[in-house]
PDB file of C-alpha atoms in Angstrom:
ATOM      1  CA  MET A 717       0.000   0.000   0.000  1.00 85.00           C
ATOM      2  CA  PRO A 718       1.308   3.475  -0.807  1.00 91.00           C
ATOM      3  CA  VAL A 719       2.927   5.586   1.887  1.00 94.00           C
ATOM      4  CA  VAL A 720       3.496   9.261   1.136  1.00 94.00           C
ATOM      5  CA  ARG A 721       5.891  11.114   3.436  1.00 96.00           C
ATOM      6  CA  VAL A 722       6.037  14.900   3.422  1.00 95.00           C
ATOM      7  CA  THR A 723       8.359  17.094   5.461  1.00 92.00           C
ATOM      8  CA  LEU A 724       7.257  20.655   6.180  1.00 91.00           C
ATOM      9  CA  ILE A 725       8.970  23.458   8.007  1.00 90.00           C
ATOM     10  CA  GLU A 726       7.185  23.797  11.345  1.00 90.00           C
ATOM     11  CA  GLY A 727       4.564  26.528  11.465  1.00 89.00           C
ATOM     12  CA  TYR A 728       1.825  25.662   8.989  1.00 91.00           C
ATOM     13  CA  PRO A 729      -1.689  25.802  10.456  1.00 91.00           C
ATOM     14  CA  ALA A 730      -3.522  22.551  11.207  1.00 93.00           C
ATOM     15  CA  GLU A 731      -6.072  23.296   8.450  1.00 92.00           C
ATOM     16  CA  THR A 732      -3.289  23.570   5.857  1.00 92.00           C
ATOM     17  CA  ARG A 733      -1.791  20.243   6.978  1.00 93.00           C
ATOM     18  CA  ARG A 734      -5.250  18.604   6.902  1.00 93.00           C
ATOM     19  CA  LEU A 735      -5.924  19.864   3.364  1.00 91.00           C
ATOM     20  CA  LEU A 736      -2.490  18.696   2.214  1.00 93.00           C
ATOM     21  CA  GLY A 737      -3.157  15.213   3.608  1.00 94.00           C
ATOM     22  CA  GLU A 738      -6.572  15.007   1.925  1.00 92.00           C
ATOM     23  CA  ARG A 739      -5.242  16.258  -1.400  1.00 91.00           C
ATOM     24  CA  LEU A 740      -2.250  13.902  -1.396  1.00 93.00           C
ATOM     25  CA  THR A 741      -4.587  11.007  -0.613  1.00 93.00           C
ATOM     26  CA  ALA A 742      -6.818  12.030  -3.533  1.00 91.00           C
ATOM     27  CA  ALA A 743      -3.791  12.302  -5.844  1.00 90.00           C
ATOM     28  CA  VAL A 744      -2.650   8.780  -4.957  1.00 92.00           C
ATOM     29  CA  ARG A 745      -6.185   7.417  -5.314  1.00 91.00           C
ATOM     30  CA  GLY A 746      -6.540   9.092  -8.730  1.00 88.00           C
ATOM     31  CA  THR A 747      -3.188   7.692  -9.910  1.00 91.00           C
ATOM     32  CA  MET A 748      -3.371   4.062  -8.760  1.00 91.00           C
ATOM     33  CA  ALA A 749      -5.997   1.547  -7.697  1.00 89.00           C
ATOM     34  CA  ALA A 750      -5.081   1.612  -4.017  1.00 90.00           C
ATOM     35  CA  PRO A 751      -7.915   1.149  -1.520  1.00 91.00           C
ATOM     36  CA  LEU A 752      -8.591   4.336   0.417  1.00 91.00           C
ATOM     37  CA  GLU A 753      -7.838   2.694   3.767  1.00 91.00           C
ATOM     38  CA  GLY A 754      -4.499   1.504   2.359  1.00 92.00           C
ATOM     39  CA  ILE A 755      -3.168   4.993   1.591  1.00 95.00           C
ATOM     40  CA  THR A 756      -1.000   6.520   4.302  1.00 95.00           C
ATOM     41  CA  VAL A 757       0.081  10.146   4.301  1.00 95.00           C
ATOM     42  CA  ALA A 758       2.628  11.083   6.972  1.00 96.00           C
ATOM     43  CA  ILE A 759       3.338  14.768   7.477  1.00 95.00           C
ATOM     44  CA  GLU A 760       6.479  15.386   9.455  1.00 94.00           C
ATOM     45  CA  GLU A 761       7.779  18.752  10.563  1.00 92.00           C
ATOM     46  CA  VAL A 762      11.255  20.128  10.986  1.00 90.00           C
ATOM     47  CA  ARG A 763      12.015  23.150  13.170  1.00 88.00           C
ATOM     48  CA  PRO A 764      13.151  26.205  11.166  1.00 83.00           C
ATOM     49  CA  ASP A 765      16.453  26.295  13.083  1.00 83.00           C
ATOM     50  CA  ASN A 766      17.121  22.685  11.961  1.00 83.00           C
ATOM     51  CA  TYR A 767      16.569  23.350   8.280  1.00 83.00           C
ATOM     52  CA  MET A 768      18.691  25.072   5.641  1.00 84.00           C
ATOM     53  CA  ARG A 769      18.493  25.324   1.880  1.00 85.00           C
ATOM     54  CA  GLY A 770      21.333  26.927   0.006  1.00 88.00           C
ATOM     55  CA  GLY A 771      23.110  27.563   3.312  1.00 87.00           C
ATOM     56  CA  THR A 772      20.234  29.709   4.587  1.00 85.00           C
ATOM     57  CA  SER A 773      17.610  28.924   7.223  1.00 83.00           C
ATOM     58  CA  ARG A 774      14.079  29.121   5.859  1.00 80.00           C
ATOM     59  CA  VAL A 775      10.651  29.865   7.238  1.00 81.00           C
ATOM     60  CA  PRO A 776       7.383  28.410   5.942  1.00 80.00           C
ATOM     61  CA  GLY A 777       5.684  30.170   3.052  1.00 82.00           C
ATOM     62  CA  ALA A 778       2.152  31.412   3.455  1.00 85.00           C
ATOM     63  CA  PRO A 779      -0.539  28.781   2.953  1.00 85.00           C
ATOM     64  CA  SER A 780      -2.548  29.195  -0.241  1.00 87.00           C
ATOM     65  CA  PRO A 781      -6.174  30.198   0.241  1.00 91.00           C
ATOM     66  CA  ASP A 782      -8.653  27.357  -0.233  1.00 92.00           C
ATOM     67  CA  PRO A 783     -10.023  27.808  -3.790  1.00 96.00           C
ATOM     68  CA  GLN A 784     -13.416  26.420  -2.805  1.00 95.00           C
ATOM     69  CA  ALA A 785     -13.678  28.916   0.083  1.00 95.00           C
ATOM     70  CA  LEU A 786     -12.853  31.755  -2.338  1.00 97.00           C
ATOM     71  CA  VAL A 787     -15.625  30.647  -4.705  1.00 98.00           C
ATOM     72  CA  ARG A 788     -18.124  30.290  -1.860  1.00 97.00           C
ATOM     73  CA  GLY A 789     -17.232  33.739  -0.528  1.00 98.00           C
ATOM     74  CA  PHE A 790     -17.684  35.322  -3.948  1.00 98.00           C
ATOM     75  CA  LEU A 791     -21.026  33.601  -4.544  1.00 97.00           C
ATOM     76  CA  GLU A 792     -22.306  34.566  -1.079  1.00 96.00           C
ATOM     77  CA  ALA A 793     -21.354  38.199  -1.710  1.00 97.00           C
ATOM     78  CA  MET A 794     -23.074  38.152  -5.118  1.00 95.00           C
ATOM     79  CA  GLU A 795     -26.262  36.629  -3.702  1.00 93.00           C
ATOM     80  CA  ALA A 796     -26.300  39.290  -0.973  1.00 94.00           C
ATOM     81  CA  ARG A 797     -25.662  41.913  -3.701  1.00 92.00           C
ATOM     82  CA  ASP A 798     -22.578  43.071  -1.806  1.00 96.00           C
ATOM     83  CA  LEU A 799     -20.833  43.927  -5.057  1.00 96.00           C
ATOM     84  CA  ASP A 800     -17.881  45.665  -3.389  1.00 97.00           C
ATOM     85  CA  ARG A 801     -17.091  42.554  -1.337  1.00 97.00           C
ATOM     86  CA  ALA A 802     -17.599  40.326  -4.401  1.00 97.00           C
ATOM     87  CA  SER A 803     -15.098  42.462  -6.346  1.00 97.00           C
ATOM     88  CA  GLU A 804     -12.411  41.759  -3.730  1.00 98.00           C
ATOM     89  CA  TYR A 805     -12.325  38.106  -4.870  1.00 98.00           C
ATOM     90  CA  LEU A 806     -11.572  38.989  -8.499  1.00 98.00           C
ATOM     91  CA  ALA A 807      -8.223  39.144 -10.285  1.00 98.00           C
ATOM     92  CA  GLU A 808      -7.349  41.840 -12.778  1.00 97.00           C
ATOM     93  CA  GLY A 809      -8.798  40.731 -16.106  1.00 97.00           C
ATOM     94  CA  PHE A 810     -11.540  38.561 -14.551  1.00 98.00           C
ATOM     95  CA  VAL A 811     -14.216  37.439 -17.030  1.00 98.00           C
ATOM     96  CA  MET A 812     -17.567  35.784 -16.308  1.00 97.00           C
ATOM     97  CA  THR A 813     -19.499  34.232 -19.197  1.00 97.00           C
ATOM     98  CA  PHE A 814     -23.208  33.398 -19.012  1.00 94.00           C
ATOM     99  CA  PRO A 815     -25.513  31.354 -21.261  1.00 92.00           C
ATOM    100  CA  GLY A 816     -25.750  32.890 -24.703  1.00 90.00           C
ATOM    101  CA  GLY A 817     -22.096  33.963 -24.573  1.00 93.00           C
ATOM    102  CA  VAL A 818     -22.799  37.149 -22.601  1.00 94.00           C
ATOM    103  CA  SER A 819     -19.617  38.213 -20.766  1.00 97.00           C
ATOM    104  CA  PHE A 820     -18.873  40.646 -17.957  1.00 97.00           C
ATOM    105  CA  SER A 821     -15.776  41.649 -16.016  1.00 96.00           C
ATOM    106  CA  ARG A 822     -17.356  43.365 -12.990  1.00 96.00           C
ATOM    107  CA  PRO A 823     -20.192  42.328 -10.648  1.00 96.00           C
ATOM    108  CA  GLU A 824     -21.937  45.656 -11.340  1.00 95.00           C
ATOM    109  CA  GLU A 825     -22.231  44.758 -15.029  1.00 95.00           C
ATOM    110  CA  LEU A 826     -23.851  41.435 -14.177  1.00 93.00           C
ATOM    111  CA  ALA A 827     -26.267  43.065 -11.715  1.00 92.00           C
ATOM    112  CA  ALA A 828     -27.365  45.634 -14.327  1.00 93.00           C
ATOM    113  CA  TRP A 829     -27.874  42.920 -16.968  1.00 92.00           C
ATOM    114  CA  ALA A 830     -29.809  40.673 -14.564  1.00 89.00           C
ATOM    115  CA  LYS A 831     -32.264  43.400 -13.461  1.00 88.00           C
ATOM    116  CA  GLY A 832     -34.522  42.857 -16.457  1.00 85.00           C
ATOM    117  CA  ARG A 833     -34.205  39.076 -16.326  1.00 88.00           C
ATOM    118  CA  TYR A 834     -35.261  38.288 -12.741  1.00 89.00           C
ATOM    119  CA  ARG A 835     -35.974  40.044  -9.420  1.00 91.00           C
ATOM    120  CA  PHE A 836     -33.611  37.774  -7.519  1.00 91.00           C
ATOM    121  CA  VAL A 837     -32.033  34.346  -7.712  1.00 92.00           C
ATOM    122  CA  ARG A 838     -30.746  32.030  -4.981  1.00 94.00           C
ATOM    123  CA  LYS A 839     -28.542  28.963  -5.337  1.00 96.00           C
ATOM    124  CA  THR A 840     -28.979  25.674  -3.522  1.00 97.00           C
ATOM    125  CA  TYR A 841     -25.715  23.763  -3.786  1.00 97.00           C
ATOM    126  CA  GLU A 842     -25.613  20.036  -4.345  1.00 98.00           C
ATOM    127  CA  GLY A 843     -21.827  19.959  -4.427  1.00 97.00           C
ATOM    128  CA  PHE A 844     -18.447  21.508  -5.093  1.00 97.00           C
ATOM    129  CA  ASP A 845     -15.576  19.814  -6.927  1.00 96.00           C
ATOM    130  CA  THR A 846     -12.031  21.163  -7.012  1.00 95.00           C
ATOM    131  CA  ALA A 847      -9.308  20.181  -9.466  1.00 94.00           C
ATOM    132  CA  LEU A 848      -5.843  21.378  -8.443  1.00 91.00           C
ATOM    133  CA  GLY A 849      -3.196  22.309 -10.976  1.00 89.00           C
ATOM    134  CA  VAL A 850       0.345  23.638 -10.818  1.00 86.00           C
ATOM    135  CA  GLU A 851      -0.709  27.248 -11.448  1.00 89.00           C
ATOM    136  CA  GLY A 852      -4.062  27.242  -9.664  1.00 93.00           C
ATOM    137  CA  ALA A 853      -7.326  25.400  -9.345  1.00 96.00           C
ATOM    138  CA  THR A 854     -10.611  24.870 -11.123  1.00 98.00           C
ATOM    139  CA  VAL A 855     -13.702  24.786  -8.920  1.00 98.00           C
ATOM    140  CA  PHE A 856     -17.074  23.527 -10.099  1.00 98.00           C
ATOM    141  CA  CYS A 857     -20.257  24.089  -8.141  1.00 98.00           C
ATOM    142  CA  PHE A 858     -23.649  22.749  -9.101  1.00 98.00           C
ATOM    143  CA  GLY A 859     -27.183  22.597  -7.838  1.00 98.00           C
ATOM    144  CA  THR A 860     -30.464  24.391  -8.417  1.00 97.00           C
ATOM    145  CA  LEU A 861     -31.653  27.973  -8.738  1.00 96.00           C
ATOM    146  CA  SER A 862     -34.791  29.507  -7.282  1.00 96.00           C
ATOM    147  CA  GLY A 863     -36.080  33.054  -7.350  1.00 94.00           C
ATOM    148  CA  GLU A 864     -38.620  35.373  -8.930  1.00 93.00           C
ATOM    149  CA  TRP A 865     -39.159  36.526 -12.494  1.00 92.00           C
ATOM    150  CA  PRO A 866     -39.638  40.282 -13.062  1.00 91.00           C
ATOM    151  CA  ASP A 867     -43.453  39.889 -12.771  1.00 92.00           C
ATOM    152  CA  GLY A 868     -43.135  38.308  -9.297  1.00 92.00           C
ATOM    153  CA  THR A 869     -43.768  34.725 -10.425  1.00 93.00           C
ATOM    154  CA  ALA A 870     -41.617  32.259  -8.475  1.00 94.00           C
ATOM    155  CA  PHE A 871     -39.349  29.678 -10.060  1.00 94.00           C
ATOM    156  CA  SER A 872     -37.357  26.833  -8.484  1.00 95.00           C
ATOM    157  CA  GLY A 873     -35.526  23.630  -9.286  1.00 96.00           C
ATOM    158  CA  VAL A 874     -33.579  25.153 -12.192  1.00 96.00           C
ATOM    159  CA  ARG A 875     -30.316  23.275 -12.773  1.00 96.00           C
ATOM    160  CA  PHE A 876     -27.016  25.178 -12.846  1.00 97.00           C
ATOM    161  CA  ILE A 877     -23.295  24.577 -12.940  1.00 98.00           C
ATOM    162  CA  ASP A 878     -20.574  27.200 -12.496  1.00 98.00           C
ATOM    163  CA  ARG A 879     -16.918  26.681 -13.367  1.00 98.00           C
ATOM    164  CA  PHE A 880     -14.316  28.960 -11.755  1.00 98.00           C
ATOM    165  CA  GLU A 881     -10.603  29.300 -12.428  1.00 98.00           C
ATOM    166  CA  VAL A 882      -8.523  30.424  -9.441  1.00 97.00           C
ATOM    167  CA  GLU A 883      -4.931  31.668  -9.519  1.00 96.00           C
ATOM    168  CA  ALA A 884      -2.855  33.302  -6.763  1.00 93.00           C
ATOM    169  CA  GLY A 885      -5.840  33.529  -4.420  1.00 94.00           C
ATOM    170  CA  LYS A 886      -8.117  35.337  -6.897  1.00 97.00           C
ATOM    171  CA  LEU A 887     -10.864  34.300  -9.297  1.00 98.00           C
ATOM    172  CA  THR A 888      -9.743  34.743 -12.911  1.00 98.00           C
ATOM    173  CA  ARG A 889     -12.701  33.279 -14.802  1.00 98.00           C
ATOM    174  CA  GLN A 890     -16.267  32.097 -14.280  1.00 98.00           C
ATOM    175  CA  MET A 891     -18.353  30.157 -16.786  1.00 98.00           C
ATOM    176  CA  VAL A 892     -22.051  29.673 -16.060  1.00 97.00           C
ATOM    177  CA  TRP A 893     -24.502  27.122 -17.459  1.00 96.00           C
ATOM    178  CA  ASN A 894     -28.149  26.897 -16.379  1.00 94.00           C
ATOM    179  CA  ASP A 895     -31.639  26.016 -17.569  1.00 93.00           C
ATOM    180  CA  LEU A 896     -33.257  29.414 -16.836  1.00 88.00           C
ATOM    181  CA  ALA A 897     -34.195  29.989 -20.481  1.00 81.00           C
ATOM    182  CA  GLU A 898     -35.851  26.564 -20.690  1.00 81.00           C
ATOM    183  CA  THR A 899     -37.794  27.295 -17.504  1.00 78.00           C
ATOM    184  CA  LEU A 900     -38.994  30.678 -18.777  1.00 68.00           C
ATOM    185  CA  HIS A 901     -39.941  29.414 -22.211  1.00 59.00           C
ATOM    186  CA  GLY A 902     -40.796  25.828 -21.351  1.00 53.00           C
TER     187      GLY A 902
END
């Protein structure tokens, strides 16, 4: 059974070590047919005064923000229409693309476009999936939409999926797919 040993400089938070263990386990499981209970990840720590690289003592780097938490924070801010807070999650050059190929770069643009389409929309999440890469992560969230059309008629159970690209702790791209048009015209 696979055993993965990792040595970190002492000082990383428990949450960072937990995430590293889960992600290494997932990487092993996705690479070989090892049973989950057979995969061991051992995280060892070395004190900064007992570690040198290039003749220089080192300190731990900052943990990367959890990409899924960034996506959740952005979506919560958008749902609350806290557009200033939502903007804090976005990288320079951020682009969001909605059904029909409509694209925006700022939350204010989306809010203005959506005004004539619905009064409000809420998301109920069925799940989040994160794929980690060398330069960042891709986060998918999916579930159903509910809300009100401009005339006050309620809608619910509308399928959606959002795909986010995350780099350096910021959202760089969002792609949205949903069945709102089918619900309106169906």
